[in-house]
PDB file of C-alpha atoms in Angstrom:
ATOM      1  CA  MET T   1      95.817  85.411 160.274  1.00 82.00           C
ATOM      2  CA  SER T   2      96.847  87.452 163.295  1.00 91.00           C
ATOM      3  CA  ALA T   3      94.890  89.429 165.828  1.00 94.00           C
ATOM      4  CA  ARG T   4      95.294  91.522 168.933  1.00 95.00           C
ATOM      5  CA  ILE T   5      93.452  91.137 172.213  1.00 96.00           C
ATOM      6  CA  TYR T   6      93.013  94.224 174.353  1.00 94.00           C
ATOM      7  CA  GLN T   7      90.728  95.916 176.842  1.00 93.00           C
ATOM      8  CA  ARG T   8      89.308  99.266 175.810  1.00 87.00           C
ATOM      9  CA  PRO T   9      90.547 102.248 177.838  1.00 84.00           C
ATOM     10  CA  LYS T  10      88.081 104.695 179.347  1.00 82.00           C
ATOM     11  CA  ASN T  11      87.249 107.630 177.130  1.00 79.00           C
ATOM     12  CA  ALA T  12      88.591 110.845 178.644  1.00 78.00           C
ATOM     13  CA  MET T  13      85.597 112.842 177.414  1.00 83.00           C
ATOM     14  CA  GLN T  14      82.940 110.738 179.143  1.00 80.00           C
ATOM     15  CA  SER T  15      82.452 109.542 182.684  1.00 80.00           C
ATOM     16  CA  GLY T  16      80.699 106.244 181.887  1.00 81.00           C
ATOM     17  CA  LYS T  17      82.466 102.927 182.335  1.00 81.00           C
ATOM     18  CA  ALA T  18      80.133 100.619 180.399  1.00 84.00           C
ATOM     19  CA  LEU T  19      81.749  97.844 178.313  1.00 78.00           C
ATOM     20  CA  LEU T  20      85.219  98.644 179.693  1.00 84.00           C
ATOM     21  CA  ASP T  21      85.518  95.281 181.418  1.00 88.00           C
ATOM     22  CA  LEU T  22      85.168  93.337 178.151  1.00 93.00           C
ATOM     23  CA  TRP T  23      88.190  92.112 176.179  1.00 95.00           C
ATOM     24  CA  THR T  24      88.211  92.736 172.427  1.00 95.00           C
ATOM     25  CA  LEU T  25      89.719  90.534 169.714  1.00 96.00           C
ATOM     26  CA  GLU T  26      90.435  92.473 166.512  1.00 95.00           C
ATOM     27  CA  PHE T  27      92.098  91.109 163.412  1.00 94.00           C
ATOM     28  CA  THR T  28      95.089  92.992 162.047  1.00 91.00           C
ATOM     29  CA  PRO T  29      94.735  94.245 158.465  1.00 88.00           C
ATOM     30  CA  SER T  30      96.144  91.842 155.877  1.00 86.00           C
ATOM     31  CA  GLU T  31      96.371  94.418 153.097  1.00 87.00           C
ATOM     32  CA  ALA T  32      96.750  98.166 152.898  1.00 88.00           C
ATOM     33  CA  LYS T  33      93.820 100.431 152.156  1.00 88.00           C
ATOM     34  CA  LYS T  34      93.787 102.100 148.760  1.00 89.00           C
ATOM     35  CA  PRO T  35      91.633 104.893 147.361  1.00 91.00           C
ATOM     36  CA  ASP T  36      88.661 103.976 145.208  1.00 88.00           C
ATOM     37  CA  PRO T  37      89.181 105.320 141.656  1.00 88.00           C
ATOM     38  CA  LEU T  38      85.635 106.684 141.340  1.00 90.00           C
ATOM     39  CA  MET T  39      84.824 108.173 144.760  1.00 90.00           C
ATOM     40  CA  GLY T  40      88.243 108.376 146.404  1.00 87.00           C
ATOM     41  CA  TRP T  41      87.124 106.542 149.531  1.00 90.00           C
ATOM     42  CA  ALA T  42      89.728 104.413 151.299  1.00 89.00           C
ATOM     43  CA  GLY T  43      88.975 100.715 151.265  1.00 86.00           C
ATOM     44  CA  SER T  44      90.384  97.242 150.863  1.00 86.00           C
ATOM     45  CA  GLY T  45      89.255  93.720 150.110  1.00 84.00           C
ATOM     46  CA  ASP T  46      90.060  92.546 153.632  1.00 85.00           C
ATOM     47  CA  MET T  47      86.796  91.546 155.308  1.00 86.00           C
ATOM     48  CA  GLN T  48      88.444  90.460 158.585  1.00 87.00           C
ATOM     49  CA  GLN T  49      88.876  94.119 159.586  1.00 86.00           C
ATOM     50  CA  GLN T  50      85.121  94.346 160.094  1.00 88.00           C
ATOM     51  CA  VAL T  51      85.054  91.482 162.623  1.00 92.00           C
ATOM     52  CA  ILE T  52      85.287  92.547 166.273  1.00 94.00           C
ATOM     53  CA  LEU T  53      84.692  89.917 168.946  1.00 95.00           C
ATOM     54  CA  ARG T  54      84.190  90.699 172.640  1.00 96.00           C
ATOM     55  CA  PHE T  55      84.861  88.317 175.537  1.00 96.00           C
ATOM     56  CA  PRO T  56      84.399  88.585 179.324  1.00 95.00           C
ATOM     57  CA  THR T  57      88.048  87.621 180.069  1.00 94.00           C
ATOM     58  CA  SER T  58      91.364  87.625 178.248  1.00 94.00           C
ATOM     59  CA  GLU T  59      91.691  83.878 178.833  1.00 94.00           C
ATOM     60  CA  GLU T  60      88.471  83.212 176.914  1.00 96.00           C
ATOM     61  CA  ALA T  61      89.641  85.405 174.048  1.00 96.00           C
ATOM     62  CA  LYS T  62      92.996  83.594 173.937  1.00 96.00           C
ATOM     63  CA  ALA T  63      91.242  80.199 174.065  1.00 96.00           C
ATOM     64  CA  TYR T  64      89.058  81.226 171.106  1.00 96.00           C
ATOM     65  CA  ALA T  65      92.126  82.320 169.141  1.00 96.00           C
ATOM     66  CA  ASP T  66      93.945  79.064 169.920  1.00 96.00           C
ATOM     67  CA  LYS T  67      90.897  76.980 168.963  1.00 96.00           C
ATOM     68  CA  TYR T  68      90.688  78.563 165.492  1.00 95.00           C
ATOM     69  CA  GLY T  69      94.441  78.858 164.873  1.00 95.00           C
ATOM     70  CA  ILE T  70      94.640  82.636 165.155  1.00 94.00           C
ATOM     71  CA  GLU T  71      97.959  84.126 166.247  1.00 95.00           C
ATOM     72  CA  ALA T  72      96.883  86.559 168.957  1.00 95.00           C
ATOM     73  CA  ALA T  73      98.932  89.032 170.979  1.00 95.00           C
ATOM     74  CA  ILE T  74      97.492  90.170 174.300  1.00 95.00           C
ATOM     75  CA  HIS T  75      98.029  93.846 175.083  1.00 94.00           C
ATOM     76  CA  ALA T  76      97.910  94.568 178.803  1.00 88.00           C
ATOM     77  CA  THR T  77      95.512  97.168 180.101  1.00 84.00           C
ATOM     78  CA  PRO T  78      97.262 100.380 181.140  1.00 79.00           C
ATOM     79  CA  PRO T  79      96.795 101.186 184.838  1.00 81.00           C
ATOM     80  CA  ARG T  80      94.216 103.793 185.694  1.00 78.00           C
ATOM     81  CA  ARG T  81      95.693 106.794 187.443  1.00 80.00           C
ATOM     82  CA  LEU T  82      93.277 108.773 189.561  1.00 80.00           C
ATOM     83  CA  LYS T  83      93.970 112.352 190.497  1.00 81.00           C
ATOM     84  CA  ILE T  84      92.260 112.714 193.866  1.00 83.00           C
ATOM     85  CA  GLN T  85      91.476 116.347 194.385  1.00 84.00           C
ATOM     86  CA  ALA T  86      89.060 118.335 196.499  1.00 88.00           C
ATOM     87  CA  TYR T  87      86.842 121.017 195.014  1.00 89.00           C
ATOM     88  CA  ALA T  88      88.417 123.577 197.340  1.00 88.00           C
ATOM     89  CA  ASP T  89      91.806 123.018 195.637  1.00 85.00           C
ATOM     90  CA  ASN T  90      90.490 124.964 192.620  1.00 84.00           C
ATOM     91  CA  PHE T  91      90.517 128.171 194.673  1.00 88.00           C
ATOM     92  CA  ARG T  92      93.992 128.024 196.223  1.00 79.00           C
TER      93      ARG T  92
END
């Protein structure tokens, strides 16, 4: 059982920053999705894909993974680049 630990990036379409400071532990899929013969929906028998755990710090997420024997890879948060610009720059 393997998982990845990451921090969600800010959505470019919204200005809110709620829940961005939490670290997420998601399990990697253990089997590929296949289409259902009747409806054609994609699905699999892997129930771990539905489990998403959130932690305040990456250390707590890693400690949880170590406690339960989960191989976890921590993905670093990409740096936030701010483009500082004045409103008057739109008219130059």
